[in-house]
mmCIF file of C-alpha atoms (C1' of nucleotides) in Angstrom:
data_model
loop_
_atom_site.group_PDB
_atom_site.id
_atom_site.type_symbol
_atom_site.label_atom_id
_atom_site.label_comp_id
_atom_site.label_asym_id
_atom_site.label_seq_id
_atom_site.Cartn_x
_atom_site.Cartn_y
_atom_site.Cartn_z
ATOM 1 C CA MET B 12 0.000 0.000 0.000
ATOM 2 C CA THR B 13 1.184 3.472 -0.773
ATOM 3 C CA ASP B 14 1.283 6.093 1.943
ATOM 4 C CA SER B 15 -1.431 7.966 0.171
ATOM 5 C CA SER B 16 -3.915 5.113 0.118
ATOM 6 C CA LEU B 17 -3.027 4.196 3.692
ATOM 7 C CA LEU B 18 -3.852 7.719 4.681
ATOM 8 C CA SER B 19 -7.161 7.868 2.953
ATOM 9 C CA SER B 20 -8.266 4.526 4.361
ATOM 10 C CA PHE B 21 -7.196 4.938 7.927
ATOM 11 C CA ILE B 22 -6.744 8.554 8.801
ATOM 12 C CA ASN B 23 -9.363 11.108 9.419
ATOM 13 C CA PRO B 24 -7.303 14.177 10.267
ATOM 14 C CA GLU B 25 -10.277 16.006 11.642
ATOM 15 C CA ILE B 26 -10.682 13.477 14.420
ATOM 16 C CA SER B 27 -6.996 13.382 15.265
ATOM 17 C CA VAL B 28 -6.749 17.130 15.340
ATOM 18 C CA ASN B 29 -9.953 17.563 17.287
ATOM 19 C CA SER B 30 -8.977 14.987 19.857
ATOM 20 C CA GLY B 31 -6.872 17.671 21.459
ATOM 21 C CA GLN B 32 -3.521 16.122 20.684
ATOM 22 C CA MET B 33 -2.626 18.685 18.046
ATOM 23 C CA PHE B 34 -3.151 22.186 19.311
ATOM 24 C CA LEU B 35 -1.808 24.154 16.372
ATOM 25 C CA TRP B 36 -3.603 22.641 13.410
ATOM 26 C CA GLN B 37 -6.424 24.256 11.529
ATOM 27 C CA LYS B 38 -8.488 23.709 8.424
ATOM 28 C CA LEU B 39 -8.606 26.541 5.912
ATOM 29 C CA ASP B 40 -10.203 26.264 2.474
ATOM 30 C CA ASN B 41 -10.240 22.460 2.450
ATOM 31 C CA SER B 42 -6.596 22.130 3.444
ATOM 32 C CA TRP B 43 -5.111 21.333 6.839
ATOM 33 C CA TYR B 44 -2.219 23.405 8.122
ATOM 34 C CA GLY B 45 -0.151 22.569 11.157
ATOM 35 C CA ILE B 46 2.841 23.884 13.052
ATOM 36 C CA TYR B 47 5.649 21.403 13.690
ATOM 37 C CA GLY B 48 8.428 23.335 15.396
ATOM 38 C CA ASN B 49 9.823 25.673 12.766
ATOM 39 C CA HIS B 50 7.950 23.881 9.971
ATOM 40 C CA VAL B 51 4.542 24.607 8.557
ATOM 41 C CA LEU B 52 2.922 21.399 7.290
ATOM 42 C CA LYS B 53 0.014 21.233 4.903
ATOM 43 C CA PHE B 54 -2.097 18.608 3.289
ATOM 44 C CA SER B 55 -5.112 18.706 1.040
ATOM 45 C CA ILE B 56 -7.510 15.967 0.101
ATOM 46 C CA LEU B 57 -8.703 16.344 -3.458
ATOM 47 C CA GLU B 58 -11.392 14.151 -4.946
ATOM 48 C CA GLN B 59 -10.093 12.947 -8.259
ATOM 49 C CA ASP B 60 -12.120 11.433 -11.037
ATOM 50 C CA LYS B 61 -10.694 8.055 -11.985
ATOM 51 C CA ASP B 62 -11.975 5.304 -14.252
ATOM 52 C CA GLU B 63 -13.326 3.250 -11.405
ATOM 53 C CA GLY B 64 -14.838 6.191 -9.561
ATOM 54 C CA LEU B 65 -13.781 8.816 -7.106
ATOM 55 C CA LYS B 66 -10.389 8.202 -5.628
ATOM 56 C CA PRO B 67 -9.022 10.629 -3.093
ATOM 57 C CA ASN B 68 -5.760 12.239 -4.000
ATOM 58 C CA ILE B 69 -3.822 13.610 -1.054
ATOM 59 C CA GLN B 70 -1.182 16.239 -1.493
ATOM 60 C CA PHE B 71 1.459 17.089 1.063
ATOM 61 C CA PHE B 72 3.456 20.223 1.433
ATOM 62 C CA SER B 73 5.888 21.598 3.952
ATOM 63 C CA PHE B 74 7.913 24.696 4.520
ATOM 64 C CA PRO B 75 10.822 24.596 5.030
ATOM 65 C CA GLU B 76 10.874 21.247 3.283
ATOM 66 C CA PHE B 77 10.412 18.240 5.531
ATOM 67 C CA LYS B 78 10.610 15.165 3.324
ATOM 68 C CA ASN B 79 7.923 12.546 3.881
ATOM 69 C CA TRP B 80 6.645 14.373 6.904
ATOM 70 C CA GLU B 81 3.352 12.523 6.684
ATOM 71 C CA ARG B 82 5.058 9.206 7.368
ATOM 72 C CA HIS B 83 6.636 10.618 10.492
ATOM 73 C CA VAL B 84 3.748 12.719 11.787
ATOM 74 C CA PHE B 85 0.930 10.256 11.114
ATOM 75 C CA ARG B 86 3.038 7.354 12.379
ATOM 76 C CA LEU B 87 2.642 5.371 9.173
ATOM 77 C CA ASP B 88 5.481 3.201 10.439
ATOM 78 C CA ASP B 89 3.079 1.765 13.016
ATOM 79 C CA ASP B 90 1.096 -1.225 11.808
ATOM 80 C CA ILE B 91 -2.275 0.288 12.596
ATOM 81 C CA ILE B 92 -4.220 -2.774 11.480
ATOM 82 C CA SER B 93 -2.506 -5.083 13.889
ATOM 83 C CA ILE B 94 -2.568 -2.480 16.663
ATOM 84 C CA LEU B 95 -6.310 -2.036 16.374
ATOM 85 C CA SER B 96 -7.031 -5.728 15.943
ATOM 86 C CA GLY B 97 -5.065 -6.267 19.134
ATOM 87 C CA PHE B 98 -7.901 -4.423 20.887
ATOM 88 C CA SER B 99 -10.650 -6.537 19.343
ATOM 89 C CA LYS B 100 -11.395 -8.488 22.508
ATOM 90 C CA ASP B 101 -12.291 -5.254 24.306
ATOM 91 C CA SER B 102 -15.892 -4.465 23.377
ATOM 92 C CA ILE B 103 -15.900 -0.857 24.568
ATOM 93 C CA LEU B 104 -12.757 -0.040 22.684
ATOM 94 C CA SER B 105 -13.984 -1.848 19.606
ATOM 95 C CA ARG B 106 -17.047 0.328 19.636
ATOM 96 C CA ALA B 107 -14.924 3.462 20.040
ATOM 97 C CA ILE B 108 -12.791 2.411 17.088
ATOM 98 C CA ARG B 109 -15.839 1.614 14.963
ATOM 99 C CA THR B 110 -17.432 4.972 15.751
ATOM 100 C CA HIS B 111 -14.319 6.991 15.053
ATOM 101 C CA PRO B 112 -12.238 5.241 12.435
ATOM 102 C CA GLY B 113 -9.329 7.377 11.381
ATOM 103 C CA LEU B 114 -8.300 8.632 14.787
ATOM 104 C CA ARG B 115 -4.558 8.268 15.001
ATOM 105 C CA VAL B 116 -1.879 9.208 17.475
ATOM 106 C CA MET B 117 0.216 11.877 15.797
ATOM 107 C CA ARG B 118 3.855 12.692 16.441
ATOM 108 C CA GLN B 119 4.599 16.178 17.652
ATOM 109 C CA GLU B 120 7.854 18.074 17.598
ATOM 110 C CA PRO B 121 9.301 17.221 21.048
ATOM 111 C CA GLN B 122 10.259 20.694 22.279
ATOM 112 C CA GLN B 123 6.993 22.131 21.102
ATOM 113 C CA CYS B 124 5.170 19.227 22.712
ATOM 114 C CA MET B 125 6.846 19.721 26.083
ATOM 115 C CA ILE B 126 6.120 23.422 26.088
ATOM 116 C CA SER B 127 2.560 22.895 24.870
ATOM 117 C CA PHE B 128 1.733 20.546 27.702
ATOM 118 C CA ALA B 129 3.500 22.827 30.158
ATOM 119 C CA CYS B 130 0.568 25.128 29.353
ATOM 120 C CA ALA B 131 -2.040 22.418 29.772
ATOM 121 C CA SER B 132 -2.613 22.251 33.500
ATOM 122 C CA ASN B 133 -6.014 23.143 34.907
ATOM 123 C CA THR B 134 -7.414 24.598 31.719
ATOM 124 C CA ASN B 135 -9.202 23.520 28.557
ATOM 125 C CA ILE B 136 -8.317 22.893 24.942
ATOM 126 C CA VAL B 137 -9.621 26.204 23.665
ATOM 127 C CA MET B 138 -7.477 28.081 26.157
ATOM 128 C CA ILE B 139 -4.386 26.014 25.405
ATOM 129 C CA ARG B 140 -4.752 26.727 21.700
ATOM 130 C CA ARG B 141 -5.078 30.409 22.434
ATOM 131 C CA MET B 142 -1.976 30.506 24.626
ATOM 132 C CA LEU B 143 0.118 28.610 22.084
ATOM 133 C CA SER B 144 -0.989 30.525 19.022
ATOM 134 C CA THR B 145 -0.307 33.786 20.843
ATOM 135 C CA ILE B 146 3.171 32.552 21.747
ATOM 136 C CA CYS B 147 3.780 31.723 18.074
ATOM 137 C CA ARG B 148 2.367 34.989 16.794
ATOM 138 C CA LYS B 149 4.503 37.037 19.155
ATOM 139 C CA PHE B 150 7.740 35.090 19.146
ATOM 140 C CA GLY B 151 7.730 32.714 16.165
ATOM 141 C CA HIS B 152 8.686 33.379 12.553
ATOM 142 C CA ARG B 153 6.085 34.552 10.100
ATOM 143 C CA VAL B 154 5.546 32.284 7.100
ATOM 144 C CA SER B 155 3.227 33.062 4.241
ATOM 145 C CA ILE B 156 1.624 30.148 2.397
ATOM 146 C CA ASP B 157 -1.269 30.280 -0.078
ATOM 147 C CA GLY B 158 -1.668 33.926 0.827
ATOM 148 C CA LYS B 159 -2.247 32.955 4.448
ATOM 149 C CA GLU B 160 -0.153 33.904 7.415
ATOM 150 C CA PHE B 161 1.348 31.348 9.804
ATOM 151 C CA PHE B 162 3.734 31.607 12.730
ATOM 152 C CA THR B 163 6.190 28.868 13.631
ATOM 153 C CA PHE B 164 6.764 27.643 17.158
ATOM 154 C CA PRO B 165 9.625 29.539 18.818
ATOM 155 C CA SER B 166 12.677 27.571 19.928
ATOM 156 C CA ALA B 167 13.227 26.719 23.573
ATOM 157 C CA ASP B 168 16.218 29.028 23.472
ATOM 158 C CA ARG B 169 14.130 31.959 22.293
ATOM 159 C CA LEU B 170 11.424 31.307 24.880
ATOM 160 C CA ASN B 171 13.971 30.885 27.632
ATOM 161 C CA LYS B 172 15.253 34.397 27.023
ATOM 162 C CA LEU B 173 11.827 36.018 27.352
ATOM 163 C CA THR B 174 10.893 37.909 30.474
ATOM 164 C CA ASN B 175 8.060 36.647 32.619
ATOM 165 C CA SER B 176 5.861 39.534 31.626
ATOM 166 C CA GLU B 177 6.404 38.792 27.941
ATOM 167 C CA LEU B 178 5.157 35.256 28.533
ATOM 168 C CA LEU B 179 2.338 36.476 30.750
ATOM 169 C CA SER B 180 1.117 38.615 27.872
ATOM 170 C CA CYS B 181 0.290 35.336 26.092
ATOM 171 C CA GLY B 182 -2.279 34.492 28.742
ATOM 172 C CA VAL B 183 -0.372 31.629 30.320
ATOM 173 C CA GLY B 184 -0.800 32.881 33.892
ATOM 174 C CA TYR B 185 0.942 30.927 36.605
ATOM 175 C CA ARG B 186 2.107 28.365 34.011
ATOM 176 C CA VAL B 187 4.936 30.752 33.184
ATOM 177 C CA LYS B 188 6.948 28.996 35.900
ATOM 178 C CA THR B 189 6.437 25.617 34.254
ATOM 179 C CA ILE B 190 7.274 26.927 30.784
ATOM 180 C CA LYS B 191 10.478 28.464 32.065
ATOM 181 C CA ALA B 192 11.396 25.283 33.909
ATOM 182 C CA VAL B 193 10.971 23.306 30.667
ATOM 183 C CA THR B 194 12.919 25.708 28.450
ATOM 184 C CA GLN B 195 15.633 26.006 31.071
ATOM 185 C CA ASN B 196 15.993 22.221 31.211
ATOM 186 C CA ILE B 197 16.144 21.961 27.422
ATOM 187 C CA VAL B 198 18.618 24.802 26.924
ATOM 188 C CA SER B 199 20.970 23.548 29.628
ATOM 189 C CA ASN B 200 20.880 20.017 28.141
ATOM 190 C CA ASN B 201 19.548 18.811 31.442
ATOM 191 C CA VAL B 202 16.796 17.224 29.392
ATOM 192 C CA ASP B 203 18.150 15.268 26.433
ATOM 193 C CA ILE B 204 15.344 14.474 24.026
ATOM 194 C CA GLU B 205 17.227 11.789 22.103
ATOM 195 C CA HIS B 206 18.063 10.060 25.357
ATOM 196 C CA LEU B 207 14.435 10.245 26.477
ATOM 197 C CA LYS B 208 13.357 8.679 23.186
ATOM 198 C CA ARG B 209 15.777 5.793 23.542
ATOM 199 C CA ALA B 210 15.238 5.112 27.244
ATOM 200 C CA LYS B 211 12.502 2.937 28.664
ATOM 201 C CA TYR B 212 9.123 4.364 29.639
ATOM 202 C CA ASP B 213 9.789 4.390 33.402
ATOM 203 C CA THR B 214 13.209 5.964 33.041
ATOM 204 C CA SER B 215 12.042 8.759 30.766
ATOM 205 C CA LYS B 216 9.005 9.437 32.885
ATOM 206 C CA LYS B 217 11.095 9.806 36.027
ATOM 207 C CA GLU B 218 13.270 12.345 34.215
ATOM 208 C CA LEU B 219 10.265 14.394 33.131
ATOM 209 C CA LEU B 220 8.721 14.340 36.608
ATOM 210 C CA LYS B 221 11.781 16.129 37.973
ATOM 211 C CA ILE B 222 10.790 19.250 36.058
ATOM 212 C CA TYR B 223 8.786 21.782 38.035
ATOM 213 C CA GLY B 224 5.133 21.767 37.011
ATOM 214 C CA ILE B 225 5.303 18.451 35.153
ATOM 215 C CA GLY B 226 3.212 15.826 36.910
ATOM 216 C CA ASN B 227 1.950 12.394 35.950
ATOM 217 C CA LYS B 228 -0.654 13.356 33.388
ATOM 218 C CA ILE B 229 1.412 15.923 31.537
ATOM 219 C CA ALA B 230 4.479 13.669 31.542
ATOM 220 C CA ASP B 231 2.445 10.867 29.979
ATOM 221 C CA CYS B 232 1.142 13.183 27.256
ATOM 222 C CA ILE B 233 4.676 14.258 26.382
ATOM 223 C CA LEU B 234 5.877 10.643 26.380
ATOM 224 C CA LEU B 235 3.049 9.483 24.139
ATOM 225 C CA PHE B 236 2.973 12.338 21.649
ATOM 226 C CA SER B 237 6.658 13.038 21.198
ATOM 227 C CA LEU B 238 8.939 10.522 22.896
ATOM 228 C CA GLU B 239 7.939 7.250 21.233
ATOM 229 C CA LYS B 240 6.277 5.773 24.303
ATOM 230 C CA THR B 241 3.144 4.303 22.752
ATOM 231 C CA GLU B 242 2.395 2.513 26.005
ATOM 232 C CA ALA B 243 1.913 5.796 27.898
ATOM 233 C CA PHE B 244 -1.682 6.135 29.084
ATOM 234 C CA PRO B 245 -2.428 9.676 30.265
ATOM 235 C CA ILE B 246 -5.255 9.875 32.797
ATOM 236 C CA ASP B 247 -7.285 13.058 33.134
ATOM 237 C CA VAL B 248 -10.809 13.669 34.387
ATOM 238 C CA TRP B 249 -12.313 12.275 31.178
ATOM 239 C CA ILE B 250 -10.324 9.090 31.206
ATOM 240 C CA THR B 251 -11.112 8.726 34.898
ATOM 241 C CA ARG B 252 -14.757 8.928 33.929
ATOM 242 C CA ALA B 253 -14.258 6.310 31.223
ATOM 243 C CA ILE B 254 -12.488 3.950 33.625
ATOM 244 C CA CYS B 255 -15.262 4.464 36.125
ATOM 245 C CA LEU B 256 -17.958 3.732 33.546
ATOM 246 C CA TYR B 257 -16.393 0.877 31.614
ATOM 247 C CA TYR B 258 -13.425 -0.563 33.472
ATOM 248 C CA ARG B 259 -14.524 -0.837 37.066
ATOM 249 C CA TRP B 260 -14.332 -4.576 36.668
ATOM 250 C CA LEU B 261 -10.599 -4.223 36.111
ATOM 251 C CA LEU B 262 -10.241 -2.499 39.442
ATOM 252 C CA GLU B 263 -12.280 -5.138 41.178
ATOM 253 C CA ALA B 264 -10.233 -7.803 39.477
ATOM 254 C CA ASN B 265 -7.144 -6.040 40.701
ATOM 255 C CA LYS B 266 -8.481 -6.515 44.195
ATOM 256 C CA GLU B 267 -7.279 -3.096 45.338
ATOM 257 C CA GLN B 268 -10.811 -1.926 45.592
ATOM 258 C CA LYS B 269 -12.943 -2.040 48.695
ATOM 259 C CA ASN B 270 -14.886 1.193 48.473
ATOM 260 C CA CYS B 271 -16.597 0.927 45.140
ATOM 261 C CA SER B 272 -18.904 -1.999 45.808
ATOM 262 C CA GLU B 273 -21.968 -0.215 47.189
ATOM 263 C CA GLU B 274 -24.472 1.942 45.426
ATOM 264 C CA ARG B 275 -23.002 5.306 44.653
ATOM 265 C CA THR B 276 -23.656 8.174 42.356
ATOM 266 C CA LEU B 277 -21.364 8.565 39.395
ATOM 267 C CA LYS B 278 -19.872 11.713 40.852
ATOM 268 C CA MET B 279 -18.975 9.929 44.068
ATOM 269 C CA GLU B 280 -17.414 7.100 42.119
ATOM 270 C CA GLU B 281 -15.306 9.512 40.142
ATOM 271 C CA LYS B 282 -14.082 11.171 43.295
ATOM 272 C CA LEU B 283 -13.136 7.827 44.723
ATOM 273 C CA LEU B 284 -11.314 6.868 41.581
ATOM 274 C CA TYR B 285 -9.620 10.193 41.438
ATOM 275 C CA ARG B 286 -8.124 9.608 44.801
ATOM 276 C CA TYR B 287 -6.632 6.415 43.502
ATOM 277 C CA LYS B 288 -2.983 6.644 42.944
ATOM 278 C CA TYR B 289 -2.350 7.673 39.377
ATOM 279 C CA GLU B 290 0.396 5.114 39.014
ATOM 280 C CA ILE B 291 -1.859 2.242 40.029
ATOM 281 C CA LEU B 292 -4.589 3.174 37.563
ATOM 282 C CA SER B 293 -2.165 3.918 34.765
ATOM 283 C CA GLU B 294 -0.237 0.704 35.206
ATOM 284 C CA MET B 295 -3.467 -1.245 35.320
ATOM 285 C CA MET B 296 -4.525 0.213 31.976
ATOM 286 C CA ARG B 297 -1.089 -0.274 30.436
ATOM 287 C CA LYS B 298 -1.226 -3.927 31.430
ATOM 288 C CA HIS B 299 -4.703 -4.284 30.027
ATOM 289 C CA PHE B 300 -4.011 -2.645 26.668
ATOM 290 C CA GLY B 301 -0.346 -3.474 26.161
ATOM 291 C CA LYS B 302 2.391 -1.742 24.223
ATOM 292 C CA TYR B 303 -0.002 0.494 22.285
ATOM 293 C CA ALA B 304 -2.129 1.567 25.241
ATOM 294 C CA GLY B 305 -1.730 5.171 24.132
ATOM 295 C CA TYR B 306 -3.800 4.473 21.031
ATOM 296 C CA ALA B 307 -6.483 2.956 23.235
ATOM 297 C CA GLN B 308 -6.380 6.030 25.446
ATOM 298 C CA GLN B 309 -6.965 8.351 22.483
ATOM 299 C CA TYR B 310 -9.973 6.361 21.262
ATOM 300 C CA LEU B 311 -11.457 6.222 24.747
ATOM 301 C CA PHE B 312 -10.878 9.900 25.295
ATOM 302 C CA TYR B 313 -12.493 10.890 22.041
ATOM 303 C CA TYR B 314 -15.342 8.441 22.554
ATOM 304 C CA ILE B 315 -16.299 9.662 26.009
ATOM 305 C CA ARG B 316 -15.972 13.323 25.136
ATOM 306 C CA GLN B 317 -18.163 12.760 22.119
ATOM 307 C CA LYS B 318 -20.782 11.030 24.259
ATOM 308 C CA ALA B 319 -20.686 13.907 26.707
ATOM 309 C CA ASP B 320 -21.452 16.138 23.739
ATOM 310 C CA ARG B 321 -18.489 18.405 24.235
ATOM 311 C CA LYS B 322 -17.791 20.911 21.589
ATOM 312 C CA TRP B 323 -14.228 21.786 20.824
ATOM 313 C "C1'" DG C 28 -21.425 36.816 41.676
ATOM 314 C "C1'" DT C 29 -20.050 31.695 41.257
ATOM 315 C "C1'" DA C 30 -18.539 27.471 39.201
ATOM 316 C "C1'" DC C 31 -15.740 25.337 36.256
ATOM 317 C "C1'" DA C 32 -12.020 23.934 32.697
ATOM 318 C "C1'" DG C 33 -7.755 17.729 30.041
ATOM 319 C "C1'" DG C 34 -3.129 19.552 37.061
ATOM 320 C "C1'" DC C 35 0.297 20.585 40.010
ATOM 321 C "C1'" DA C 36 3.025 21.845 44.151
ATOM 322 C "C1'" DG C 37 2.982 23.165 48.840
ATOM 323 C "C1'" DT C 38 1.424 22.457 53.341
ATOM 324 C "C1'" DA C 39 -0.859 20.277 57.180
ATOM 325 C "C1'" DT C 40 -2.551 16.233 59.257
ATOM 326 C "C1'" DA T 26 0.795 8.288 52.731
ATOM 327 C "C1'" DT T 27 -3.421 11.116 52.085
ATOM 328 C "C1'" DA T 28 -6.421 15.500 52.289
ATOM 329 C "C1'" DC T 29 -6.880 20.146 51.354
ATOM 330 C "C1'" DT T 30 -5.905 24.500 49.035
ATOM 331 C "C1'" DG T 31 -4.497 28.170 45.827
ATOM 332 C "C1'" DC T 32 -3.531 29.261 41.285
ATOM 333 C "C1'" DC T 33 -4.002 32.694 35.876
ATOM 334 C "C1'" DT T 34 -7.569 33.366 32.736
ATOM 335 C "C1'" DG T 35 -11.827 33.205 30.275
ATOM 336 C "C1'" DT T 36 -16.548 31.574 29.673
ATOM 337 C "C1'" DA T 37 -21.373 30.137 30.965
#
DNA sequence: GTACAGGCAGTAT
DNA sequence: ATACTGCCTGTA
């Protein structure tokens, strides 16, 4: 299969982008544009008349040139068919996959990813997008494509040199401390991205947790989206809700649970679960879903948000 | 005005 | 170990 036909069969960019994993992508005039560090990426899906009917023709573009970026960013090196069929015994997940075919985990530029999730605590997707696009507009490079204006993501070095009030003007609030901690760690080589990619999940996670403002959830997002840890399973309030609704039996099977047996309201259950140690829940889910648990997490997240009728 | 939104660190028990 | 609290900012 060619990359292009793989893409059209298995990737629905709208779902991936809307799942909140890609903050700086947008659709303009039937093309998708995204910021990957200092690159602007673009792809367009054109319906093309062929002998045997309509066959989608996908075109990719990047500036500055980033050869075969789609293979890297859409993780075409992953065998998506075998990953998804590995989940077939799980009925909830199978339903989530059936309802939202085309959701994929996408690779992000690591520095951008770390800084993006440094902005992600105690806020929502709309706000995160606003913070990040303001940071780009103020401190990134302007690129003009198709008569449209884009701004690249500033380097850690550039961000590290900004004053606190310059960062505050992007609406990041108290997260300025976390952003600075991240850029500081990157600039001083205290955090070595290539090392974090090579190292095992536990090792890399421990490294990330040393950074001020980076806790369990944010570390797992960074590991999953930019450090090649497909087993990372970030747990936020939505995933907690999903575990509570669909995977309580796992907890009971794990025998750790003594509080959840009686009748309780959903809210009370969530609070109980929330108190659960993050590591216990996360490890339980990683064991259940295996090496590609992160894919499962994305489907579950999108599924439950969709059911809750959240708009983006 | 109040509650809440994809968490985290600091402090007190 | 576990519970509680404050935090920037914007929206409903």
